[in-house]
Structures are given as structure tokens and as C-alpha cells.
PDB file of C-alpha atoms in Angstrom:
ATOM      1  CA  MET V   1     -10.543  27.982 -26.119  1.00  0.00           C
ATOM      2  CA  ILE V   2      -7.391  26.496 -24.656  1.00  0.00           C
ATOM      3  CA  LEU V   3      -7.182  29.278 -22.069  1.00  0.00           C
ATOM      4  CA  TYR V   4     -10.755  28.568 -20.976  1.00  0.00           C
ATOM      5  CA  LEU V   5      -9.930  24.880 -20.642  1.00  0.00           C
ATOM      6  CA  VAL V   6      -6.825  25.605 -18.583  1.00  0.00           C
ATOM      7  CA  ALA V   7      -8.797  28.000 -16.374  1.00  0.00           C
ATOM      8  CA  ALA V   8     -11.485  25.363 -15.829  1.00  0.00           C
ATOM      9  CA  VAL V   9      -8.891  22.736 -14.874  1.00  0.00           C
ATOM     10  CA  VAL V  10      -7.202  25.126 -12.435  1.00  0.00           C
ATOM     11  CA  ALA V  11     -10.568  26.061 -10.891  1.00  0.00           C
ATOM     12  CA  ILE V  12     -11.496  22.414 -10.403  1.00  0.00           C
ATOM     13  CA  ALA V  13      -8.085  21.684  -8.893  1.00  0.00           C
ATOM     14  CA  VAL V  14      -8.480  24.573  -6.436  1.00  0.00           C
ATOM     15  CA  LEU V  15     -11.966  23.425  -5.418  1.00  0.00           C
ATOM     16  CA  ILE V  16     -10.741  19.861  -4.877  1.00  0.00           C
ATOM     17  CA  SER V  17      -7.798  21.220  -2.903  1.00  0.00           C
ATOM     18  CA  PHE V  18     -10.083  23.287  -0.672  1.00  0.00           C
ATOM     19  CA  TYR V  19     -12.293  20.254  -0.036  1.00  0.00           C
ATOM     20  CA  GLN V  20      -9.296  17.967   0.564  1.00  0.00           C
ATOM     21  CA  LYS V  21      -7.568  20.269   3.024  1.00  0.00           C
ATOM     22  CA  ASN V  22     -10.805  20.678   5.009  1.00  0.00           C
ATOM     23  CA  THR V  23     -11.657  16.980   5.135  1.00  0.00           C
ATOM     24  CA  ASN V  24      -8.258  15.430   5.843  1.00  0.00           C
ATOM     25  CA  SER V  25      -8.704  13.030   8.755  1.00  0.00           C
ATOM     26  CA  VAL V  26      -6.191  12.214  11.479  1.00  0.00           C
ATOM     27  CA  CYS V  27      -5.800   8.886  13.252  1.00  0.00           C
ATOM     28  CA  LYS V  28      -7.204   9.408  16.758  1.00  0.00           C
ATOM     29  CA  SER V  29      -6.081   6.116  18.275  1.00  0.00           C
ATOM     30  CA  LYS V  30      -3.837   6.451  21.340  1.00  0.00           C
ATOM     31  CA  ARG V  31      -2.891   2.777  21.263  1.00  0.00           C
ATOM     32  CA  ARG V  32       0.618   1.748  22.240  1.00  0.00           C
ATOM     33  CA  LEU V  33       2.511  -0.885  20.238  1.00  0.00           C
ATOM     34  CA  ASP V  34       4.923  -2.197  22.853  1.00  0.00           C
ATOM     35  CA  GLY V  35       5.787  -5.811  22.073  1.00  0.00           C
ATOM     36  CA  ILE V  36       4.448  -5.525  18.531  1.00  0.00           C
ATOM     37  CA  THR V  37       6.585  -5.885  15.394  1.00  0.00           C
ATOM     38  CA  ALA V  38       5.662  -3.734  12.404  1.00  0.00           C
ATOM     39  CA  LEU V  39       7.125  -4.314   8.948  1.00  0.00           C
ATOM     40  CA  VAL V  40       6.906  -1.214   6.758  1.00  0.00           C
ATOM     41  CA  THR V  41       7.834  -1.648   3.099  1.00  0.00           C
ATOM     42  CA  GLY V  42       8.998   1.577   1.544  1.00  0.00           C
ATOM     43  CA  GLY V  43       9.494   2.940   5.049  1.00  0.00           C
ATOM     44  CA  THR V  44      12.460   5.110   4.120  1.00  0.00           C
ATOM     45  CA  ASP V  45      10.673   8.002   2.458  1.00  0.00           C
ATOM     46  CA  GLY V  46       7.326   9.722   2.053  1.00  0.00           C
ATOM     47  CA  MET V  47       4.302   8.153   3.690  1.00  0.00           C
ATOM     48  CA  GLY V  48       6.171   4.969   4.565  1.00  0.00           C
ATOM     49  CA  LEU V  49       8.706   6.919   6.592  1.00  0.00           C
ATOM     50  CA  GLN V  50       5.950   8.778   8.453  1.00  0.00           C
ATOM     51  CA  ILE V  51       4.210   5.478   9.245  1.00  0.00           C
ATOM     52  CA  ALA V  52       7.463   3.977  10.524  1.00  0.00           C
ATOM     53  CA  ILE V  53       8.112   7.007  12.742  1.00  0.00           C
ATOM     54  CA  GLU V  54       4.591   6.857  14.200  1.00  0.00           C
ATOM     55  CA  PHE V  55       4.845   3.140  14.972  1.00  0.00           C
ATOM     56  CA  ALA V  56       8.262   3.644  16.585  1.00  0.00           C
ATOM     57  CA  LYS V  57       6.889   6.494  18.731  1.00  0.00           C
ATOM     58  CA  ARG V  58       4.259   4.065  20.013  1.00  0.00           C
ATOM     59  CA  GLY V  59       6.897   1.567  21.113  1.00  0.00           C
ATOM     60  CA  ALA V  60       6.824  -0.956  18.266  1.00  0.00           C
ATOM     61  CA  ARG V  61       9.787  -2.858  16.982  1.00  0.00           C
ATOM     62  CA  VAL V  62       9.924  -1.438  13.468  1.00  0.00           C
ATOM     63  CA  ILE V  63      11.468  -3.193  10.496  1.00  0.00           C
ATOM     64  CA  VAL V  64      11.942  -0.906   7.523  1.00  0.00           C
ATOM     65  CA  ALA V  65      12.291  -2.701   4.201  1.00  0.00           C
ATOM     66  CA  CYS V  66      13.456  -1.139   0.951  1.00  0.00           C
ATOM     67  CA  PRO V  67      15.828  -1.898  -1.944  1.00  0.00           C
ATOM     68  CA  PHE V  68      18.345   0.866  -1.194  1.00  0.00           C
ATOM     69  CA  PRO V  69      20.772   0.258   1.724  1.00  0.00           C
ATOM     70  CA  LYS V  70      22.041   3.859   1.831  1.00  0.00           C
ATOM     71  CA  GLU V  71      18.496   5.222   1.929  1.00  0.00           C
ATOM     72  CA  GLY V  72      17.656   2.652   4.599  1.00  0.00           C
ATOM     73  CA  ALA V  73      20.556   3.729   6.817  1.00  0.00           C
ATOM     74  CA  GLU V  74      19.538   7.379   6.537  1.00  0.00           C
ATOM     75  CA  ALA V  75      15.928   6.534   7.358  1.00  0.00           C
ATOM     76  CA  LEU V  76      16.957   4.605  10.477  1.00  0.00           C
ATOM     77  CA  LYS V  77      18.705   7.696  11.839  1.00  0.00           C
ATOM     78  CA  ILE V  78      15.626   9.833  11.217  1.00  0.00           C
ATOM     79  CA  ILE V  79      13.233   7.316  12.803  1.00  0.00           C
ATOM     80  CA  VAL V  80      15.379   6.844  15.909  1.00  0.00           C
ATOM     81  CA  GLU V  81      15.956  10.588  16.327  1.00  0.00           C
ATOM     82  CA  GLU V  82      12.278  11.513  15.955  1.00  0.00           C
ATOM     83  CA  SER V  83      10.831   8.633  17.971  1.00  0.00           C
ATOM     84  CA  GLY V  84      13.490   8.029  20.625  1.00  0.00           C
ATOM     85  CA  ASN V  85      13.033   4.312  19.908  1.00  0.00           C
ATOM     86  CA  LYS V  86      16.224   2.447  19.037  1.00  0.00           C
ATOM     87  CA  ASN V  87      14.426  -0.814  18.304  1.00  0.00           C
ATOM     88  CA  VAL V  88      14.405  -0.107  14.568  1.00  0.00           C
ATOM     89  CA  GLU V  89      15.963  -2.297  11.869  1.00  0.00           C
ATOM     90  CA  PHE V  90      16.610  -2.090   8.160  1.00  0.00           C
ATOM     91  CA  LYS V  91      16.110  -5.085   5.892  1.00  0.00           C
ATOM     92  CA  HIS V  92      17.197  -5.049   2.282  1.00  0.00           C
ATOM     93  CA  LEU V  93      14.138  -5.981   0.244  1.00  0.00           C
ATOM     94  CA  ASP V  94      13.833  -5.487  -3.481  1.00  0.00           C
ATOM     95  CA  LEU V  95      10.217  -6.147  -4.454  1.00  0.00           C
ATOM     96  CA  ALA V  96      11.081  -5.366  -8.063  1.00  0.00           C
ATOM     97  CA  CYS V  97      13.647  -8.138  -8.418  1.00  0.00           C
ATOM     98  CA  LEU V  98      11.121 -10.413 -10.111  1.00  0.00           C
ATOM     99  CA  LYS V  99      11.028 -10.490 -13.897  1.00  0.00           C
ATOM    100  CA  SER V 100       7.424  -9.334 -13.674  1.00  0.00           C
ATOM    101  CA  VAL V 101       7.047  -6.320 -11.404  1.00  0.00           C
ATOM    102  CA  ASN V 102       3.602  -4.720 -11.362  1.00  0.00           C
ATOM    103  CA  TYR V 103       2.220  -5.824  -7.966  1.00  0.00           C
ATOM    104  CA  PHE V 104       3.857  -9.276  -7.790  1.00  0.00           C
ATOM    105  CA  GLY V 105       6.435  -8.338  -5.160  1.00  0.00           C
ATOM    106  CA  GLN V 106       3.702  -7.488  -2.672  1.00  0.00           C
ATOM    107  CA  PHE V 107       1.850 -10.687  -3.539  1.00  0.00           C
ATOM    108  CA  LEU V 108       4.899 -12.873  -2.903  1.00  0.00           C
ATOM    109  CA  LEU V 109       5.984 -11.099   0.283  1.00  0.00           C
ATOM    110  CA  THR V 110       2.496 -11.328   1.782  1.00  0.00           C
ATOM    111  CA  ILE V 111       2.159 -15.047   1.018  1.00  0.00           C
ATOM    112  CA  LEU V 112       5.594 -15.802   2.502  1.00  0.00           C
ATOM    113  CA  LEU V 113       4.733 -13.927   5.698  1.00  0.00           C
ATOM    114  CA  LEU V 114       1.384 -15.656   6.272  1.00  0.00           C
ATOM    115  CA  PRO V 115       2.677 -18.446   8.557  1.00  0.00           C
ATOM    116  CA  LEU V 116       4.270 -15.895  10.894  1.00  0.00           C
ATOM    117  CA  LEU V 117       1.204 -13.664  10.823  1.00  0.00           C
ATOM    118  CA  MET V 118      -1.072 -16.596  11.612  1.00  0.00           C
ATOM    119  CA  LYS V 119       1.182 -17.718  14.442  1.00  0.00           C
ATOM    120  CA  THR V 120       1.296 -14.327  16.149  1.00  0.00           C
ATOM    121  CA  GLY V 121      -2.289 -13.201  15.577  1.00  0.00           C
ATOM    122  CA  THR V 122      -5.007 -13.930  18.133  1.00  0.00           C
ATOM    123  CA  GLN V 123      -8.773 -13.653  18.117  1.00  0.00           C
ATOM    124  CA  GLN V 124      -8.573 -10.639  20.428  1.00  0.00           C
ATOM    125  CA  GLU V 125      -5.687  -9.052  18.538  1.00  0.00           C
ATOM    126  CA  PRO V 126      -5.350 -10.340  14.961  1.00  0.00           C
ATOM    127  CA  SER V 127      -2.316  -9.696  12.812  1.00  0.00           C
ATOM    128  CA  ARG V 128      -2.990  -6.888  10.377  1.00  0.00           C
ATOM    129  CA  ILE V 129      -2.024  -6.487   6.741  1.00  0.00           C
ATOM    130  CA  VAL V 130      -2.499  -2.997   5.324  1.00  0.00           C
ATOM    131  CA  ASN V 131      -2.100  -2.534   1.570  1.00  0.00           C
ATOM    132  CA  THR V 132      -1.752   0.913   0.053  1.00  0.00           C
ATOM    133  CA  GLY V 133      -4.022   1.562  -2.907  1.00  0.00           C
ATOM    134  CA  SER V 134      -4.462   4.659  -5.016  1.00  0.00           C
ATOM    135  CA  ILE V 135      -7.254   6.657  -6.588  1.00  0.00           C
ATOM    136  CA  LEU V 136      -5.650   5.692  -9.905  1.00  0.00           C
ATOM    137  CA  HIS V 137      -6.938   2.152  -9.472  1.00  0.00           C
ATOM    138  CA  HIS V 138     -10.169   3.458 -11.023  1.00  0.00           C
ATOM    139  CA  VAL V 139      -8.402   3.683 -14.400  1.00  0.00           C
ATOM    140  CA  GLY V 140      -6.412   0.476 -13.964  1.00  0.00           C
ATOM    141  CA  HIS V 141      -7.079  -2.736 -15.871  1.00  0.00           C
ATOM    142  CA  ILE V 142      -6.532  -6.402 -15.089  1.00  0.00           C
ATOM    143  CA  ASP V 143      -5.787  -8.616 -18.073  1.00  0.00           C
ATOM    144  CA  VAL V 144      -4.872 -11.882 -16.379  1.00  0.00           C
ATOM    145  CA  HIS V 145      -3.549 -13.276 -19.647  1.00  0.00           C
ATOM    146  CA  ASN V 146      -1.250 -10.334 -20.271  1.00  0.00           C
ATOM    147  CA  LEU V 147      -0.484  -8.736 -16.910  1.00  0.00           C
ATOM    148  CA  ASN V 148       2.587  -6.909 -18.215  1.00  0.00           C
ATOM    149  CA  GLY V 149       1.047  -5.901 -21.532  1.00  0.00           C
ATOM    150  CA  ILE V 150       1.943  -2.217 -21.214  1.00  0.00           C
ATOM    151  CA  SER V 151       5.601  -1.445 -21.633  1.00  0.00           C
ATOM    152  CA  ALA V 152       7.110   0.773 -18.960  1.00  0.00           C
ATOM    153  CA  THR V 153       9.837   2.004 -21.306  1.00  0.00           C
ATOM    154  CA  ASN V 154       7.706   5.060 -22.104  1.00  0.00           C
ATOM    155  CA  LYS V 155       7.754   7.039 -18.876  1.00  0.00           C
ATOM    156  CA  TRP V 156       4.357   8.588 -19.554  1.00  0.00           C
ATOM    157  CA  LEU V 157       2.869   5.087 -19.564  1.00  0.00           C
ATOM    158  CA  LEU V 158       4.198   4.508 -16.064  1.00  0.00           C
ATOM    159  CA  ALA V 159       0.986   6.031 -14.724  1.00  0.00           C
ATOM    160  CA  GLN V 160      -1.048   3.318 -16.463  1.00  0.00           C
ATOM    161  CA  VAL V 161       1.318   0.602 -15.246  1.00  0.00           C
ATOM    162  CA  TYR V 162       0.966   2.032 -11.749  1.00  0.00           C
ATOM    163  CA  ALA V 163      -2.821   2.129 -12.032  1.00  0.00           C
ATOM    164  CA  ASN V 164      -2.870  -1.482 -13.240  1.00  0.00           C
ATOM    165  CA  SER V 165      -0.702  -2.563 -10.320  1.00  0.00           C
ATOM    166  CA  LYS V 166      -3.006  -0.834  -7.839  1.00  0.00           C
ATOM    167  CA  ILE V 167      -6.240  -2.426  -9.021  1.00  0.00           C
ATOM    168  CA  ALA V 168      -4.430  -5.779  -9.101  1.00  0.00           C
ATOM    169  CA  LEU V 169      -3.291  -5.187  -5.524  1.00  0.00           C
ATOM    170  CA  LEU V 170      -6.843  -4.368  -4.430  1.00  0.00           C
ATOM    171  CA  SER V 171      -8.202  -7.450  -6.174  1.00  0.00           C
ATOM    172  CA  PHE V 172      -5.586  -9.535  -4.344  1.00  0.00           C
ATOM    173  CA  ASN V 173      -6.401  -7.732  -1.097  1.00  0.00           C
ATOM    174  CA  PHE V 174     -10.083  -8.680  -1.240  1.00  0.00           C
ATOM    175  CA  GLU V 175      -9.384 -12.239  -2.423  1.00  0.00           C
ATOM    176  CA  LEU V 176      -6.842 -12.773   0.365  1.00  0.00           C
ATOM    177  CA  ALA V 177      -9.363 -11.493   2.916  1.00  0.00           C
ATOM    178  CA  ARG V 178     -11.894 -14.035   1.643  1.00  0.00           C
ATOM    179  CA  ARG V 179      -9.350 -16.864   1.921  1.00  0.00           C
ATOM    180  CA  LEU V 180      -8.305 -15.838   5.439  1.00  0.00           C
ATOM    181  CA  ARG V 181     -11.796 -15.570   6.943  1.00  0.00           C
ATOM    182  CA  ALA V 182     -11.221 -18.406   9.400  1.00  0.00           C
ATOM    183  CA  THR V 183      -7.840 -17.109  10.619  1.00  0.00           C
ATOM    184  CA  ASN V 184      -6.564 -14.465  13.006  1.00  0.00           C
ATOM    185  CA  VAL V 185      -5.265 -12.292  10.181  1.00  0.00           C
ATOM    186  CA  VAL V 186      -7.166  -9.306   8.795  1.00  0.00           C
ATOM    187  CA  VAL V 187      -6.418  -7.684   5.447  1.00  0.00           C
ATOM    188  CA  ASN V 188      -7.465  -4.165   4.487  1.00  0.00           C
ATOM    189  CA  ALA V 189      -6.515  -1.554   1.917  1.00  0.00           C
ATOM    190  CA  VAL V 190      -6.235   2.221   2.126  1.00  0.00           C
ATOM    191  CA  ASP V 191      -6.419   5.124  -0.298  1.00  0.00           C
ATOM    192  CA  PRO V 192      -4.056   7.843   0.962  1.00  0.00           C
ATOM    193  CA  GLY V 193      -5.414  10.479  -1.413  1.00  0.00           C
ATOM    194  CA  LEU V 194      -3.309  12.853  -3.490  1.00  0.00           C
ATOM    195  CA  VAL V 195       0.005  13.154  -1.683  1.00  0.00           C
ATOM    196  CA  GLY V 196       3.123  15.137  -2.488  1.00  0.00           C
ATOM    197  CA  THR V 197       5.901  12.528  -2.478  1.00  0.00           C
ATOM    198  CA  ASN V 198       8.962  11.681  -4.564  1.00  0.00           C
ATOM    199  CA  ILE V 199       7.051   9.120  -6.634  1.00  0.00           C
ATOM    200  CA  TYR V 200       6.444  11.709  -9.356  1.00  0.00           C
ATOM    201  CA  TYR V 201      10.164  11.924 -10.071  1.00  0.00           C
ATOM    202  CA  GLY V 202       9.670   8.615 -11.886  1.00  0.00           C
ATOM    203  CA  VAL V 203       8.408  10.628 -14.865  1.00  0.00           C
ATOM    204  CA  ASN V 204      11.176  13.241 -14.862  1.00  0.00           C
ATOM    205  CA  SER V 205      12.722  15.820 -12.550  1.00  0.00           C
ATOM    206  CA  LEU V 206      10.576  18.736 -13.682  1.00  0.00           C
ATOM    207  CA  VAL V 207       7.318  16.823 -13.256  1.00  0.00           C
ATOM    208  CA  GLY V 208       8.568  15.566  -9.904  1.00  0.00           C
ATOM    209  CA  ILE V 209       9.345  19.037  -8.585  1.00  0.00           C
ATOM    210  CA  VAL V 210       6.070  20.574  -9.778  1.00  0.00           C
ATOM    211  CA  ALA V 211       3.820  17.676  -8.747  1.00  0.00           C
ATOM    212  CA  LYS V 212       5.417  17.267  -5.335  1.00  0.00           C
ATOM    213  CA  PHE V 213       5.132  20.977  -4.568  1.00  0.00           C
ATOM    214  CA  CYS V 214       1.533  21.283  -5.785  1.00  0.00           C
ATOM    215  CA  PHE V 215       0.248  18.129  -4.121  1.00  0.00           C
ATOM    216  CA  ARG V 216       1.932  18.871  -0.779  1.00  0.00           C
ATOM    217  CA  ASN V 217       0.517  22.371  -0.640  1.00  0.00           C
ATOM    218  CA  MET V 218      -2.868  21.789  -2.280  1.00  0.00           C
ATOM    219  CA  TYR V 219      -3.741  18.272  -1.134  1.00  0.00           C
ATOM    220  CA  LYS V 220      -1.746  16.189   1.350  1.00  0.00           C
ATOM    221  CA  THR V 221       1.705  16.092   2.868  1.00  0.00           C
ATOM    222  CA  PRO V 222       3.243  12.622   3.461  1.00  0.00           C
ATOM    223  CA  LEU V 223       2.227  12.835   7.135  1.00  0.00           C
ATOM    224  CA  GLU V 224      -1.366  13.630   6.190  1.00  0.00           C
ATOM    225  CA  GLY V 225      -1.368  10.897   3.564  1.00  0.00           C
ATOM    226  CA  ALA V 226      -0.132   8.353   6.108  1.00  0.00           C
ATOM    227  CA  GLN V 227      -3.021   8.893   8.529  1.00  0.00           C
ATOM    228  CA  THR V 228      -5.454   6.376   7.044  1.00  0.00           C
ATOM    229  CA  ALA V 229      -2.857   3.590   6.987  1.00  0.00           C
ATOM    230  CA  ILE V 230      -1.962   4.368  10.607  1.00  0.00           C
ATOM    231  CA  HIS V 231      -5.656   4.351  11.526  1.00  0.00           C
ATOM    232  CA  VAL V 232      -6.261   0.950   9.904  1.00  0.00           C
ATOM    233  CA  ALA V 233      -3.186  -0.478  11.615  1.00  0.00           C
ATOM    234  CA  LEU V 234      -4.170   0.776  15.081  1.00  0.00           C
ATOM    235  CA  ASP V 235      -7.910   1.376  15.364  1.00  0.00           C
ATOM    236  CA  GLU V 236      -9.876  -1.202  17.356  1.00  0.00           C
ATOM    237  CA  GLY V 237     -12.799  -1.175  14.927  1.00  0.00           C
ATOM    238  CA  ALA V 238     -10.552  -1.533  11.893  1.00  0.00           C
ATOM    239  CA  GLY V 239      -9.024  -4.618  13.494  1.00  0.00           C
ATOM    240  CA  LYS V 240     -12.425  -6.310  13.430  1.00  0.00           C
ATOM    241  CA  LEU V 241     -12.895  -5.763   9.693  1.00  0.00           C
ATOM    242  CA  SER V 242     -11.202  -7.692   6.892  1.00  0.00           C
ATOM    243  CA  GLY V 243     -11.545  -6.980   3.202  1.00  0.00           C
ATOM    244  CA  GLY V 244     -12.238  -3.308   3.812  1.00  0.00           C
ATOM    245  CA  TYR V 245     -11.220  -0.261   1.817  1.00  0.00           C
ATOM    246  CA  PHE V 246     -10.537   2.945   3.752  1.00  0.00           C
ATOM    247  CA  SER V 247     -10.004   6.588   2.856  1.00  0.00           C
ATOM    248  CA  ASN V 248      -9.701   9.531   5.242  1.00  0.00           C
ATOM    249  CA  CYS V 249      -9.842   7.072   8.154  1.00  0.00           C
ATOM    250  CA  ASN V 250     -13.309   5.860   7.162  1.00  0.00           C
ATOM    251  CA  VAL V 251     -14.631   2.792   5.373  1.00  0.00           C
ATOM    252  CA  ASN V 252     -15.145   3.475   1.693  1.00  0.00           C
ATOM    253  CA  VAL V 253     -15.783   1.485  -1.481  1.00  0.00           C
ATOM    254  CA  ALA V 254     -13.261   0.727  -4.206  1.00  0.00           C
ATOM    255  CA  ASN V 255     -14.046   0.419  -7.890  1.00  0.00           C
ATOM    256  CA  ARG V 256     -16.486  -2.457  -8.370  1.00  0.00           C
ATOM    257  CA  ARG V 257     -14.058  -4.223 -10.710  1.00  0.00           C
ATOM    258  CA  ALA V 258     -11.716  -4.775  -7.780  1.00  0.00           C
ATOM    259  CA  TYR V 259     -14.365  -6.953  -6.090  1.00  0.00           C
ATOM    260  CA  ASP V 260     -14.945  -9.315  -9.029  1.00  0.00           C
ATOM    261  CA  GLU V 261     -14.329 -12.790  -7.571  1.00  0.00           C
ATOM    262  CA  GLU V 262     -13.783 -14.579 -10.877  1.00  0.00           C
ATOM    263  CA  THR V 263     -11.112 -12.093 -11.929  1.00  0.00           C
ATOM    264  CA  ALA V 264      -9.539 -12.235  -8.468  1.00  0.00           C
ATOM    265  CA  GLN V 265      -9.253 -16.016  -8.541  1.00  0.00           C
ATOM    266  CA  LEU V 266      -7.732 -15.982 -12.015  1.00  0.00           C
ATOM    267  CA  LEU V 267      -5.328 -13.235 -10.927  1.00  0.00           C
ATOM    268  CA  TRP V 268      -4.361 -15.267  -7.857  1.00  0.00           C
ATOM    269  CA  THR V 269      -3.565 -18.351  -9.956  1.00  0.00           C
ATOM    270  CA  GLU V 270      -1.565 -16.394 -12.528  1.00  0.00           C
ATOM    271  CA  SER V 271       0.289 -14.425  -9.848  1.00  0.00           C
ATOM    272  CA  ALA V 272       1.339 -17.634  -8.084  1.00  0.00           C
ATOM    273  CA  ARG V 273       2.613 -19.011 -11.381  1.00  0.00           C
ATOM    274  CA  LEU V 274       4.586 -15.867 -12.194  1.00  0.00           C
ATOM    275  CA  VAL V 275       6.322 -15.810  -8.799  1.00  0.00           C
ATOM    276  CA  SER V 276       7.044 -19.554  -9.092  1.00  0.00           C
ATOM    277  CA  LEU V 277       4.863 -20.755  -6.217  1.00  0.00           C
ATOM    278  CA  THR V 278       3.328 -24.201  -6.682  1.00  0.00           C
ATOM    279  CA  ASP V 279      -0.147 -25.169  -5.527  1.00  0.00           C
ATOM    280  CA  ASP V 280       1.364 -27.220  -2.691  1.00  0.00           C
ATOM    281  CA  GLU V 281       3.488 -24.287  -1.538  1.00  0.00           C
ATOM    282  CA  ILE V 282       0.510 -21.950  -1.585  1.00  0.00           C
ATOM    283  CA  LYS V 283      -1.482 -24.511   0.411  1.00  0.00           C
ATOM    284  CA  HIS V 284       1.257 -24.755   3.041  1.00  0.00           C
ATOM    285  CA  PHE V 285       1.514 -20.988   3.450  1.00  0.00           C
ATOM    286  CA  MET V 286      -2.256 -20.532   3.547  1.00  0.00           C
ATOM    287  CA  ASN V 287      -2.452 -23.204   6.255  1.00  0.00           C
ATOM    288  CA  GLY V 288       0.131 -21.318   8.288  1.00  0.00           C
ATOM    289  CA  THR V 289       2.923 -23.855   7.895  1.00  0.00           C
ATOM    290  CA  LEU V 290       6.438 -23.329   6.620  1.00  0.00           C
ATOM    291  CA  LEU V 291       7.974 -25.545   3.964  1.00  0.00           C
ATOM    292  CA  GLU V 292      10.719 -27.875   5.157  1.00  0.00           C
TER     293      GLU V 292
END
């Protein structure tokens, strides 16, 4: 019985792999980014590194942000060598430095950057925020009264913590888009698909090696996984849409729970409290003004 079950799982995985490899989309935009600044969090490895390289090739000033200075220095060399663009910087940014870590780092960073994004965006060319989701958001849960209810001490529960953070990020993404309707800032989210990156080493080395190898060869490499994010950042049509959810360079639909406005508003309020932002501070940032 077990052998039949294993065979069925393998067969399904192969079928999904065949479909994935034959439907992977590539960003077709030829747009240059001269004079544009792109901030790429996690831009030192995996998909983030591929995105940073692509933006640098197109002439952007690229700021790579991550919590590891050594990794950042190594990534800068790779980006400059592959793009020929020396206008690349590393900024030390630890989004997990907050006591509560699920998605709160992204929430805080985005809010703090809003005044700059509003200042530089125009009606013809709005500033763009691209958040990276995951298919795992479908099994994520948002309990606004207990956002860190699952302990991450058990490494096998990290997947659930990750899933929770991704549906929270999507909920924030859609709520932020609603609140920024009258501005020159657009906010969209992307699902990169199943990608072979180093993220699986968070479970253990063996799982990391196996998962990375299988996903790279059966589903998507980091370069392939980065295509939808690159598309949403560059495509003219994507720049006219806010509150969208993209996969394989096309508009898609996230889990319906991510669109629940009541949950999103409660999540927003609780997130602001947990990152120590007052109502007045939020108001200033949302109005595009910096605090004195």
C-alpha cells in the first residue's frame, strides 16, 4: 500500500514538473532602467540575486539589502561582473531583528519607504512595490490575536510559519494597494512557483540538498523563478495595476482569504502595534511626509 502511495506521489510530481517546465514564462520587456533606483531585499542569493543582476544589466542603480555583510560583499562582485554595472550598493538590513518576525519586517520597511516612493513616483511612471508570495499561502492562517502562535523551534513547523507569513504579506499587499489608490505608488504580489533555492536548508542539510536539486531540475531554477517579479517590476501593463497577484507573468488570483478586508484592517492595526508605529506616525508615512 505504501509503495502504491509513493508511486502515485512520484507520478503526480513528474506530471506537475512536465507542466511547469512547459509553461514557465519569461519577462519579455526590453525596458531600460537608467536613472531608476531598485531596492532588492534578499538580493544576495537565489531569485533575489537574479533580480538584482537583471536590474543592473538594464542600467538601474541597485541597492541590495540583506542581514549578512559577507554574503552582501560576495553578491556585489557577482552582480557587477555579470552586469558590467558598477552602480551597485550593499545595505545591511536585518528584517528579522524585530521580536516578532513572521512578515513584520517587510511591513515596517515598506511603510518607512512610502514617503520616498510617493515623492519619486509619477502618474506616467509610478513607483512600484513588488512583494514575493508563495503557493504555500493557501495553507497559511492569519490569527490577528496570536500572530506568532506557532513556535518556530520545531524546524518542521517552519513551513507553517512560512505559510502564515506569506498569507499575511498578501493580505497586507492588498490592503496597502487599497490605501494607496490616490497615489503614484502601485503595489503587486507575485508567486514565483516551486523554485530550487537555499531556503530549504532551513529544515536541515539533507532536506536542503534534495529539495534544491529536485526543484531546480523538475520545476524552476532561481532565474526562472525570478521572471514574474521582473515582469511586474518592468512591464508597462503591470505598472497600471495595483493590488494584483501574478504568476508566470500573468495576472492570477490568490486565496480568497487574502482579500478579506476586515481581516486585513485588523492585521494592519496589529502589525503597526507590534512594530511600534503609532497612528500619527502611520498617518505621516501614508501621507508621504517624514517625521521630524
